[in-house]
PDB file of C-alpha atoms in Angstrom:
ATOM      1  CA  ARG A   1       0.053  -0.016   0.026  1.00 70.00           C
ATOM      2  CA  PRO A   2       1.090   3.616  -0.436  1.00 77.00           C
ATOM      3  CA  ILE A   3       3.408   5.174   2.149  1.00 86.00           C
ATOM      4  CA  THR A   4       2.498   8.656   3.479  1.00 87.00           C
ATOM      5  CA  ASN A   5       3.673  10.907   6.139  1.00 90.00           C
ATOM      6  CA  ASP A   6       0.525  10.360   8.232  1.00 91.00           C
ATOM      7  CA  PHE A   7       0.357   7.413  10.641  1.00 91.00           C
ATOM      8  CA  SER A   8      -2.438   8.709  12.752  1.00 90.00           C
ATOM      9  CA  ASN A   9      -4.806   5.734  11.868  1.00 86.00           C
ATOM     10  CA  GLN A  10      -3.379   3.274  14.347  1.00 78.00           C
ATOM     11  CA  THR A  11      -5.613   0.511  13.092  1.00 78.00           C
ATOM     12  CA  GLU A  12      -3.582   0.462   9.947  1.00 80.00           C
ATOM     13  CA  ASN A  13      -0.358   1.796  11.457  1.00 82.00           C
ATOM     14  CA  LEU A  14       1.251  -0.179  14.242  1.00 84.00           C
ATOM     15  CA  LEU A  15       3.576   2.232  16.176  1.00 89.00           C
ATOM     16  CA  MET A  16       5.645   1.569  19.307  1.00 90.00           C
ATOM     17  CA  GLY A  17       5.628   3.496  22.465  1.00 88.00           C
ATOM     18  CA  LYS A  18       2.821   4.855  24.842  1.00 85.00           C
ATOM     19  CA  ASN A  19       2.411   8.109  23.064  1.00 89.00           C
ATOM     20  CA  PRO A  20       3.668   7.596  19.504  1.00 93.00           C
ATOM     21  CA  LYS A  21       4.326  10.439  17.107  1.00 94.00           C
ATOM     22  CA  THR A  22       2.034   9.914  14.147  1.00 94.00           C
ATOM     23  CA  ILE A  23       3.129  12.513  11.577  1.00 95.00           C
ATOM     24  CA  VAL A  24       6.512  12.934   9.919  1.00 97.00           C
ATOM     25  CA  THR A  25       7.651  16.488  10.513  1.00 97.00           C
ATOM     26  CA  HIS A  26      10.961  18.246  10.825  1.00 97.00           C
ATOM     27  CA  GLY A  27      12.901  16.658  13.591  1.00 97.00           C
ATOM     28  CA  SER A  28      10.454  13.728  13.817  1.00 97.00           C
ATOM     29  CA  PRO A  29      11.223  10.954  11.401  1.00 98.00           C
ATOM     30  CA  ILE A  30       9.384   7.485  11.320  1.00 97.00           C
ATOM     31  CA  ALA A  31      10.931   4.155  10.321  1.00 97.00           C
ATOM     32  CA  GLN A  32      10.432   0.491  10.344  1.00 95.00           C
ATOM     33  CA  LYS A  33      11.773  -1.248  13.473  1.00 95.00           C
ATOM     34  CA  TYR A  34      14.577  -3.778  12.838  1.00 93.00           C
ATOM     35  CA  GLY A  35      16.320  -6.173  15.118  1.00 90.00           C
ATOM     36  CA  LEU A  36      19.528  -4.046  15.375  1.00 93.00           C
ATOM     37  CA  GLY A  37      19.357  -3.370  19.058  1.00 94.00           C
ATOM     38  CA  ALA A  38      21.808  -0.657  20.382  1.00 96.00           C
ATOM     39  CA  GLN A  39      24.989  -2.454  19.599  1.00 96.00           C
ATOM     40  CA  TRP A  40      26.373   0.602  17.670  1.00 97.00           C
ATOM     41  CA  ARG A  41      26.777   2.353  21.072  1.00 98.00           C
ATOM     42  CA  GLU A  42      29.802   0.050  21.634  1.00 97.00           C
ATOM     43  CA  PHE A  43      31.534   1.177  18.469  1.00 98.00           C
ATOM     44  CA  ASN A  44      34.309   3.811  18.369  1.00 98.00           C
ATOM     45  CA  LEU A  45      32.012   6.739  18.034  1.00 98.00           C
ATOM     46  CA  ASP A  46      34.872   9.251  18.364  1.00 98.00           C
ATOM     47  CA  LEU A  47      36.584   7.840  15.306  1.00 98.00           C
ATOM     48  CA  ILE A  48      33.364   7.239  13.370  1.00 98.00           C
ATOM     49  CA  THR A  49      31.769  10.639  13.843  1.00 98.00           C
ATOM     50  CA  GLY A  50      35.137  12.589  13.990  1.00 98.00           C
ATOM     51  CA  ASP A  51      33.660  14.404  17.055  1.00 98.00           C
ATOM     52  CA  PRO A  52      34.609  13.609  20.615  1.00 97.00           C
ATOM     53  CA  ASN A  53      31.418  15.545  21.678  1.00 98.00           C
ATOM     54  CA  SER A  54      29.115  13.682  19.338  1.00 98.00           C
ATOM     55  CA  PRO A  55      25.563  13.641  20.661  1.00 98.00           C
ATOM     56  CA  SER A  56      25.539   9.903  19.669  1.00 98.00           C
ATOM     57  CA  LYS A  57      27.664   9.233  22.733  1.00 98.00           C
ATOM     58  CA  ASN A  58      24.949  10.536  24.882  1.00 98.00           C
ATOM     59  CA  VAL A  59      22.261   8.080  23.819  1.00 98.00           C
ATOM     60  CA  THR A  60      21.368   5.726  26.689  1.00 97.00           C
ATOM     61  CA  GLU A  61      20.918   1.944  26.214  1.00 97.00           C
ATOM     62  CA  ALA A  62      17.159   2.333  26.597  1.00 96.00           C
ATOM     63  CA  ASP A  63      16.986   5.167  24.026  1.00 97.00           C
ATOM     64  CA  GLY A  64      19.215   3.200  21.643  1.00 97.00           C
ATOM     65  CA  TRP A  65      16.600   0.438  21.741  1.00 96.00           C
ATOM     66  CA  ASP A  66      13.568   2.788  21.570  1.00 96.00           C
ATOM     67  CA  TYR A  67      14.523   5.182  18.919  1.00 97.00           C
ATOM     68  CA  TYR A  68      17.270   4.075  16.641  1.00 97.00           C
ATOM     69  CA  PRO A  69      17.110   0.377  15.536  1.00 97.00           C
ATOM     70  CA  VAL A  70      15.530   1.392  12.302  1.00 97.00           C
ATOM     71  CA  GLY A  71      15.653   0.273   8.636  1.00 95.00           C
ATOM     72  CA  PRO A  72      13.821   0.795   5.308  1.00 94.00           C
ATOM     73  CA  PRO A  73      11.314   2.266   4.854  1.00 94.00           C
ATOM     74  CA  TYR A  74      12.737   5.382   6.369  1.00 96.00           C
ATOM     75  CA  LEU A  75      10.458   8.441   6.387  1.00 97.00           C
ATOM     76  CA  ALA A  76      11.779  11.986   7.150  1.00 97.00           C
ATOM     77  CA  THR A  77      11.374  15.450   5.741  1.00 97.00           C
ATOM     78  CA  ALA A  78      13.739  16.238   2.928  1.00 97.00           C
ATOM     79  CA  ARG A  79      15.687  18.565   5.222  1.00 98.00           C
ATOM     80  CA  ASP A  80      16.261  15.857   7.846  1.00 98.00           C
ATOM     81  CA  MET A  81      17.009  13.117   5.385  1.00 98.00           C
ATOM     82  CA  HIS A  82      19.526  15.263   3.462  1.00 98.00           C
ATOM     83  CA  GLN A  83      21.350  15.842   6.715  1.00 98.00           C
ATOM     84  CA  ILE A  84      21.231  12.157   7.597  1.00 98.00           C
ATOM     85  CA  ALA A  85      22.399  11.062   4.125  1.00 98.00           C
ATOM     86  CA  ILE A  86      25.495  13.301   4.358  1.00 98.00           C
ATOM     87  CA  LYS A  87      26.489  11.776   7.767  1.00 98.00           C
ATOM     88  CA  TRP A  88      25.453   8.293   6.776  1.00 98.00           C
ATOM     89  CA  SER A  89      27.658   8.268   3.693  1.00 98.00           C
ATOM     90  CA  GLU A  90      30.460   9.833   5.806  1.00 98.00           C
ATOM     91  CA  PHE A  91      30.230   7.256   8.652  1.00 98.00           C
ATOM     92  CA  ALA A  92      29.452   4.097   6.729  1.00 98.00           C
ATOM     93  CA  PRO A  93      33.085   3.288   5.544  1.00 98.00           C
ATOM     94  CA  LYS A  94      34.401   3.718   9.089  1.00 98.00           C
ATOM     95  CA  VAL A  95      31.696   1.582  10.565  1.00 98.00           C
ATOM     96  CA  LEU A  96      32.614  -1.100   7.966  1.00 98.00           C
ATOM     97  CA  ASP A  97      36.282  -0.821   8.984  1.00 98.00           C
ATOM     98  CA  GLU A  98      35.415  -1.587  12.576  1.00 97.00           C
ATOM     99  CA  TYR A  99      32.475  -3.870  11.811  1.00 97.00           C
ATOM    100  CA  PRO A 100      33.188  -5.751   8.457  1.00 97.00           C
ATOM    101  CA  ASN A 101      29.902  -7.627   8.479  1.00 95.00           C
ATOM    102  CA  LEU A 102      26.304  -7.412   7.108  1.00 91.00           C
ATOM    103  CA  LEU A 103      24.273  -4.549   8.823  1.00 95.00           C
ATOM    104  CA  ALA A 104      27.290  -2.257   8.911  1.00 97.00           C
ATOM    105  CA  GLU A 105      25.590   0.278   6.698  1.00 97.00           C
ATOM    106  CA  MET A 106      22.406   0.119   8.875  1.00 97.00           C
ATOM    107  CA  TYR A 107      24.415   0.703  11.996  1.00 98.00           C
ATOM    108  CA  ALA A 108      25.937   3.808  10.261  1.00 98.00           C
ATOM    109  CA  PHE A 109      22.434   5.020   9.699  1.00 98.00           C
ATOM    110  CA  CYS A 110      21.690   4.688  13.437  1.00 98.00           C
ATOM    111  CA  ILE A 111      24.780   6.491  14.245  1.00 98.00           C
ATOM    112  CA  ALA A 112      24.161   9.290  11.781  1.00 98.00           C
ATOM    113  CA  ALA A 113      20.555   9.836  13.250  1.00 98.00           C
ATOM    114  CA  ALA A 114      21.927   9.803  16.866  1.00 98.00           C
ATOM    115  CA  HIS A 115      24.625  12.143  15.962  1.00 98.00           C
ATOM    116  CA  LEU A 116      22.131  14.610  14.449  1.00 98.00           C
ATOM    117  CA  GLU A 117      19.705  14.102  17.386  1.00 98.00           C
ATOM    118  CA  LEU A 118      16.996  12.729  15.294  1.00 98.00           C
ATOM    119  CA  PRO A 119      15.251  10.038  17.342  1.00 97.00           C
ATOM    120  CA  HIS A 120      12.902   7.901  15.192  1.00 98.00           C
ATOM    121  CA  GLN A 121       9.376   6.884  15.940  1.00 97.00           C
ATOM    122  CA  LEU A 122       9.458   3.150  15.441  1.00 96.00           C
ATOM    123  CA  ALA A 123       6.772   1.573  13.343  1.00 93.00           C
ATOM    124  CA  THR A 124       6.126  -2.243  13.111  1.00 92.00           C
ATOM    125  CA  SER A 125       3.702  -2.307  10.219  1.00 91.00           C
ATOM    126  CA  LEU A 126       5.713  -0.951   7.345  1.00 93.00           C
ATOM    127  CA  MET A 127       7.563  -4.282   6.483  1.00 93.00           C
ATOM    128  CA  VAL A 128       7.506  -8.067   6.859  1.00 92.00           C
ATOM    129  CA  SER A 129      10.669 -10.266   6.503  1.00 89.00           C
ATOM    130  CA  TYR A 130      11.346 -12.829   9.225  1.00 79.00           C
ATOM    131  CA  LEU A 131       8.972 -15.743   9.713  1.00 79.00           C
ATOM    132  CA  PRO A 132       8.549 -16.414  13.291  1.00 73.00           C
ATOM    133  CA  ASN A 133       7.337 -19.896  14.446  1.00 72.00           C
ATOM    134  CA  GLY A 134       4.345 -18.778  16.431  1.00 72.00           C
ATOM    135  CA  SER A 135       1.953 -15.884  16.724  1.00 76.00           C
ATOM    136  CA  ASP A 136       4.688 -13.343  17.552  1.00 79.00           C
ATOM    137  CA  ASP A 137       5.155 -10.737  14.925  1.00 75.00           C
ATOM    138  CA  SER A 138       8.929 -10.082  15.725  1.00 78.00           C
ATOM    139  CA  GLY A 139       8.232  -6.387  15.486  1.00 85.00           C
ATOM    140  CA  GLU A 140       7.000  -6.525  11.842  1.00 90.00           C
ATOM    141  CA  GLY A 141       3.681  -6.187  10.144  1.00 90.00           C
ATOM    142  CA  TRP A 142       2.489  -9.890  10.375  1.00 91.00           C
ATOM    143  CA  LYS A 143      -0.623  -8.962  12.436  1.00 88.00           C
ATOM    144  CA  LEU A 144      -1.976  -7.202   9.275  1.00 88.00           C
ATOM    145  CA  VAL A 145      -1.330 -10.305   7.232  1.00 90.00           C
ATOM    146  CA  ASP A 146      -2.978 -12.443   9.807  1.00 89.00           C
ATOM    147  CA  GLY A 147      -6.194 -10.516   9.317  1.00 85.00           C
ATOM    148  CA  VAL A 148      -6.706 -11.838   5.774  1.00 87.00           C
ATOM    149  CA  ASP A 149      -8.765 -14.832   5.311  1.00 87.00           C
ATOM    150  CA  ASP A 150      -6.727 -17.949   4.325  1.00 88.00           C
ATOM    151  CA  SER A 151      -8.890 -18.610   1.301  1.00 85.00           C
ATOM    152  CA  GLU A 152      -8.143 -15.220  -0.220  1.00 85.00           C
ATOM    153  CA  LEU A 153      -4.324 -14.885   0.472  1.00 85.00           C
ATOM    154  CA  CYS A 154      -3.340 -16.121  -2.910  1.00 87.00           C
ATOM    155  CA  LEU A 155      -6.328 -15.008  -5.175  1.00 76.00           C
ATOM    156  CA  SER A 156      -4.801 -13.452  -8.325  1.00 56.00           C
ATOM    157  CA  THR A 157      -7.599 -11.313  -9.930  1.00 45.00           C
ATOM    158  CA  PRO A 158      -7.650  -7.780 -11.273  1.00 44.00           C
ATOM    159  CA  THR A 159      -9.797  -6.727  -8.406  1.00 48.00           C
ATOM    160  CA  PRO A 160      -8.562  -7.854  -4.975  1.00 54.00           C
ATOM    161  CA  PRO A 161     -10.961  -9.859  -2.926  1.00 54.00           C
ATOM    162  CA  SER A 162     -12.909  -8.242  -0.127  1.00 55.00           C
ATOM    163  CA  SER A 163     -10.599  -9.086   2.771  1.00 53.00           C
ATOM    164  CA  LEU A 164      -7.550  -7.791   0.881  1.00 56.00           C
ATOM    165  CA  ARG A 165      -9.435  -4.477   0.174  1.00 55.00           C
ATOM    166  CA  SER A 166     -10.621  -4.052   3.763  1.00 60.00           C
ATOM    167  CA  VAL A 167      -7.429  -5.048   5.597  1.00 68.00           C
ATOM    168  CA  PRO A 168      -4.300  -2.834   5.279  1.00 82.00           C
ATOM    169  CA  LEU A 169      -1.267  -4.767   4.418  1.00 86.00           C
ATOM    170  CA  PRO A 170       2.496  -4.040   4.940  1.00 89.00           C
ATOM    171  CA  SER A 171       4.010  -1.579   2.354  1.00 88.00           C
ATOM    172  CA  VAL A 172       7.244  -3.571   1.871  1.00 90.00           C
ATOM    173  CA  LEU A 173       8.059  -7.292   1.578  1.00 91.00           C
ATOM    174  CA  HIS A 174      11.692  -7.915   2.466  1.00 90.00           C
ATOM    175  CA  PHE A 175      12.619 -11.120   0.863  1.00 87.00           C
ATOM    176  CA  CYS A 176      15.993 -11.908   2.487  1.00 85.00           C
ATOM    177  CA  GLN A 177      15.059 -15.512   3.116  1.00 86.00           C
ATOM    178  CA  VAL A 178      13.739 -18.382   1.068  1.00 89.00           C
ATOM    179  CA  MET A 179       9.864 -18.674   1.717  1.00 91.00           C
ATOM    180  CA  LYS A 180       8.384 -22.140   1.138  1.00 93.00           C
ATOM    181  CA  LEU A 181       5.000 -23.827   1.431  1.00 95.00           C
ATOM    182  CA  GLY A 182       4.219 -27.244  -0.181  1.00 95.00           C
ATOM    183  CA  LYS A 183       6.299 -27.582  -3.340  1.00 93.00           C
ATOM    184  CA  TRP A 184       6.218 -23.725  -3.879  1.00 94.00           C
ATOM    185  CA  ALA A 185       9.059 -21.454  -2.965  1.00 93.00           C
ATOM    186  CA  PHE A 186      10.410 -17.943  -3.407  1.00 93.00           C
ATOM    187  CA  GLY A 187      14.073 -16.951  -2.846  1.00 91.00           C
ATOM    188  CA  LYS A 188      15.955 -14.129  -4.295  1.00 89.00           C
ATOM    189  CA  ARG A 189      18.859 -16.310  -5.410  1.00 88.00           C
ATOM    190  CA  ARG A 190      16.235 -18.667  -7.216  1.00 87.00           C
ATOM    191  CA  VAL A 191      15.003 -16.002  -9.594  1.00 90.00           C
ATOM    192  CA  PRO A 192      16.546 -16.460 -13.118  1.00 89.00           C
ATOM    193  CA  HIS A 193      19.052 -13.882 -14.069  1.00 91.00           C
ATOM    194  CA  ASP A 194      17.342 -13.253 -17.402  1.00 91.00           C
ATOM    195  CA  VAL A 195      13.944 -12.528 -15.846  1.00 91.00           C
ATOM    196  CA  PHE A 196      13.859  -9.141 -17.495  1.00 93.00           C
ATOM    197  CA  SER A 197      14.265 -10.235 -21.043  1.00 91.00           C
ATOM    198  CA  CYS A 198      11.993 -10.793 -23.971  1.00 90.00           C
ATOM    199  CA  ASP A 199      12.341 -14.519 -24.050  1.00 87.00           C
ATOM    200  CA  ALA A 200      12.211 -15.214 -20.324  1.00 88.00           C
ATOM    201  CA  PRO A 201       9.274 -17.257 -19.052  1.00 89.00           C
ATOM    202  CA  LEU A 202       7.189 -15.937 -16.220  1.00 90.00           C
ATOM    203  CA  ALA A 203       7.255 -17.730 -12.873  1.00 91.00           C
ATOM    204  CA  LYS A 204       4.475 -20.278 -12.312  1.00 92.00           C
ATOM    205  CA  GLU A 205       2.182 -18.913  -9.795  1.00 91.00           C
ATOM    206  CA  PRO A 206       0.998 -20.956  -6.808  1.00 93.00           C
ATOM    207  CA  PRO A 207      -2.622 -22.198  -6.619  1.00 92.00           C
ATOM    208  CA  SER A 208      -5.182 -19.832  -5.104  1.00 90.00           C
ATOM    209  CA  ASP A 209      -5.762 -22.243  -2.247  1.00 92.00           C
ATOM    210  CA  LEU A 210      -2.116 -22.711  -1.257  1.00 94.00           C
ATOM    211  CA  ALA A 211      -2.770 -21.568   2.344  1.00 92.00           C
ATOM    212  CA  THR A 212      -5.315 -24.261   2.827  1.00 93.00           C
ATOM    213  CA  ARG A 213      -3.741 -27.023   0.804  1.00 94.00           C
ATOM    214  CA  TYR A 214      -0.494 -27.309   2.597  1.00 95.00           C
ATOM    215  CA  ASP A 215       0.814 -27.129   6.126  1.00 94.00           C
ATOM    216  CA  TYR A 216       4.141 -28.405   5.168  1.00 95.00           C
ATOM    217  CA  THR A 217       7.022 -27.932   2.772  1.00 95.00           C
ATOM    218  CA  ILE A 218       8.337 -30.440   0.236  1.00 92.00           C
ATOM    219  CA  ASP A 219      11.955 -30.527  -0.412  1.00 86.00           C
ATOM    220  CA  GLY A 220      13.813 -31.586  -3.694  1.00 80.00           C
ATOM    221  CA  ASP A 221      13.775 -35.149  -2.492  1.00 84.00           C
ATOM    222  CA  GLY A 222      10.102 -35.259  -1.820  1.00 86.00           C
ATOM    223  CA  LYS A 223      10.425 -35.121   1.980  1.00 91.00           C
ATOM    224  CA  HIS A 224       7.783 -33.262   3.915  1.00 93.00           C
ATOM    225  CA  GLN A 225       8.413 -30.998   6.783  1.00 93.00           C
ATOM    226  CA  LYS A 226       5.523 -29.699   8.765  1.00 94.00           C
ATOM    227  CA  LEU A 227       5.444 -25.973   9.482  1.00 93.00           C
ATOM    228  CA  PRO A 228       5.402 -25.170  13.115  1.00 91.00           C
ATOM    229  CA  SER A 229       2.128 -23.186  13.362  1.00 91.00           C
ATOM    230  CA  VAL A 230      -0.863 -21.944  11.462  1.00 91.00           C
ATOM    231  CA  TYR A 231       0.766 -18.474  11.550  1.00 92.00           C
ATOM    232  CA  ALA A 232       3.799 -19.859   9.731  1.00 92.00           C
ATOM    233  CA  VAL A 233       1.556 -21.442   7.079  1.00 93.00           C
ATOM    234  CA  LYS A 234      -0.485 -18.321   6.439  1.00 93.00           C
ATOM    235  CA  ARG A 235       2.580 -16.011   6.342  1.00 93.00           C
ATOM    236  CA  SER A 236       4.493 -18.382   4.018  1.00 94.00           C
ATOM    237  CA  ALA A 237       1.584 -18.474   1.707  1.00 94.00           C
ATOM    238  CA  PHE A 238       1.273 -14.725   1.664  1.00 92.00           C
ATOM    239  CA  MET A 239       4.980 -14.220   0.894  1.00 93.00           C
ATOM    240  CA  VAL A 240       5.289 -16.853  -1.812  1.00 94.00           C
ATOM    241  CA  CYS A 241       2.132 -15.833  -3.508  1.00 93.00           C
ATOM    242  CA  THR A 242       2.600 -12.099  -3.356  1.00 91.00           C
ATOM    243  CA  LEU A 243       6.336 -12.128  -4.326  1.00 93.00           C
ATOM    244  CA  THR A 244       5.730 -14.454  -7.228  1.00 93.00           C
ATOM    245  CA  ARG A 245       2.898 -12.270  -8.556  1.00 91.00           C
ATOM    246  CA  ALA A 246       4.916  -9.179  -8.102  1.00 90.00           C
ATOM    247  CA  LEU A 247       7.870 -10.631  -9.940  1.00 92.00           C
ATOM    248  CA  ASN A 248       5.522 -11.693 -12.926  1.00 91.00           C
ATOM    249  CA  GLU A 249       4.046  -8.091 -12.850  1.00 91.00           C
ATOM    250  CA  ALA A 250       7.452  -6.515 -13.187  1.00 92.00           C
ATOM    251  CA  ALA A 251       8.540  -8.918 -15.873  1.00 91.00           C
ATOM    252  CA  LEU A 252       5.379  -8.310 -17.839  1.00 90.00           C
ATOM    253  CA  PHE A 253       5.848  -4.539 -17.555  1.00 91.00           C
ATOM    254  CA  TYR A 254       9.331  -4.961 -18.988  1.00 92.00           C
ATOM    255  CA  GLN A 255       8.161  -7.173 -21.890  1.00 90.00           C
ATOM    256  CA  GLU A 256       5.341  -4.899 -22.713  1.00 90.00           C
ATOM    257  CA  HIS A 257       7.529  -1.823 -23.050  1.00 91.00           C
ATOM    258  CA  ASN A 258      10.668  -3.436 -24.554  1.00 92.00           C
ATOM    259  CA  CYS A 259       9.645  -6.496 -26.521  1.00 89.00           C
ATOM    260  CA  ALA A 260       7.894  -7.022 -29.916  1.00 85.00           C
ATOM    261  CA  LYS A 261       6.116  -9.963 -28.710  1.00 76.00           C
ATOM    262  CA  PRO A 262       5.377  -9.722 -24.949  1.00 64.00           C
ATOM    263  CA  LYS A 263       3.509 -12.414 -22.949  1.00 65.00           C
ATOM    264  CA  ASN A 264       5.066 -15.511 -24.453  1.00 63.00           C
ATOM    265  CA  GLY A 265       2.845 -17.687 -22.329  1.00 68.00           C
ATOM    266  CA  LYS A 266       5.584 -19.771 -20.865  1.00 72.00           C
ATOM    267  CA  THR A 267       6.040 -20.356 -17.176  1.00 79.00           C
ATOM    268  CA  VAL A 268       8.755 -21.986 -15.077  1.00 79.00           C
ATOM    269  CA  MET A 269       8.604 -23.290 -11.526  1.00 77.00           C
ATOM    270  CA  LEU A 270      10.982 -21.527  -9.173  1.00 80.00           C
ATOM    271  CA  GLU A 271      13.337 -23.915  -7.494  1.00 70.00           C
ATOM    272  CA  PRO A 272      12.741 -24.527  -3.708  1.00 66.00           C
TER     273      PRO A 272
END
């Protein structure tokens, strides 16, 4: 769904804290909560910021958890984001030198925001990524997905079914993991490299009843592995179906605008 600067409808927008800020204004950015914690406080902030008096050094452990463990989507005014971007690009190489691992650039964003004294309002409804085993949402927008009827999770029609129209969904699907249900799967490393070409087949889309047909995965050897909960089934179905459909829509857009004969009609099953 579209992202705006207004989060005042807290039925659709899940915000953290007792009195959350609901509008993006100067000095008041909003972003999706990620599982980053406040580890960046232990970095060499003098070296990274180049300022022994950096405000980032004054951030408490509690505030580090409450206002800075953020990731995309980031929402800020142009003025604030421009200032963050300047410091972010300046700090990122230094963070990577000290912490040569994944998430270094995200920690650099946290430090830049703290250095500029721009605490973020944390939102949990903007993105889904990690699939928890139970009903826990892991600080992501899974509660919105859970509100969709199982029978409608994978319907592919020009007009979305009633529950998909009435229930707000997360704005971003972060596909950093392989999502599986039954024999169907979606993984970023499984997508053919020629997907945006005139001769590339589309991905075969899962059946509309995927969420009710399976409660297990099927590996390449035909072995079944039961998923740990009904939540895992529903969320896996949502991710596999929605990501596959989105990939096909993007591929068709490319073909319709660049190919003499778009829609070749071929489909291919993505590898599990």
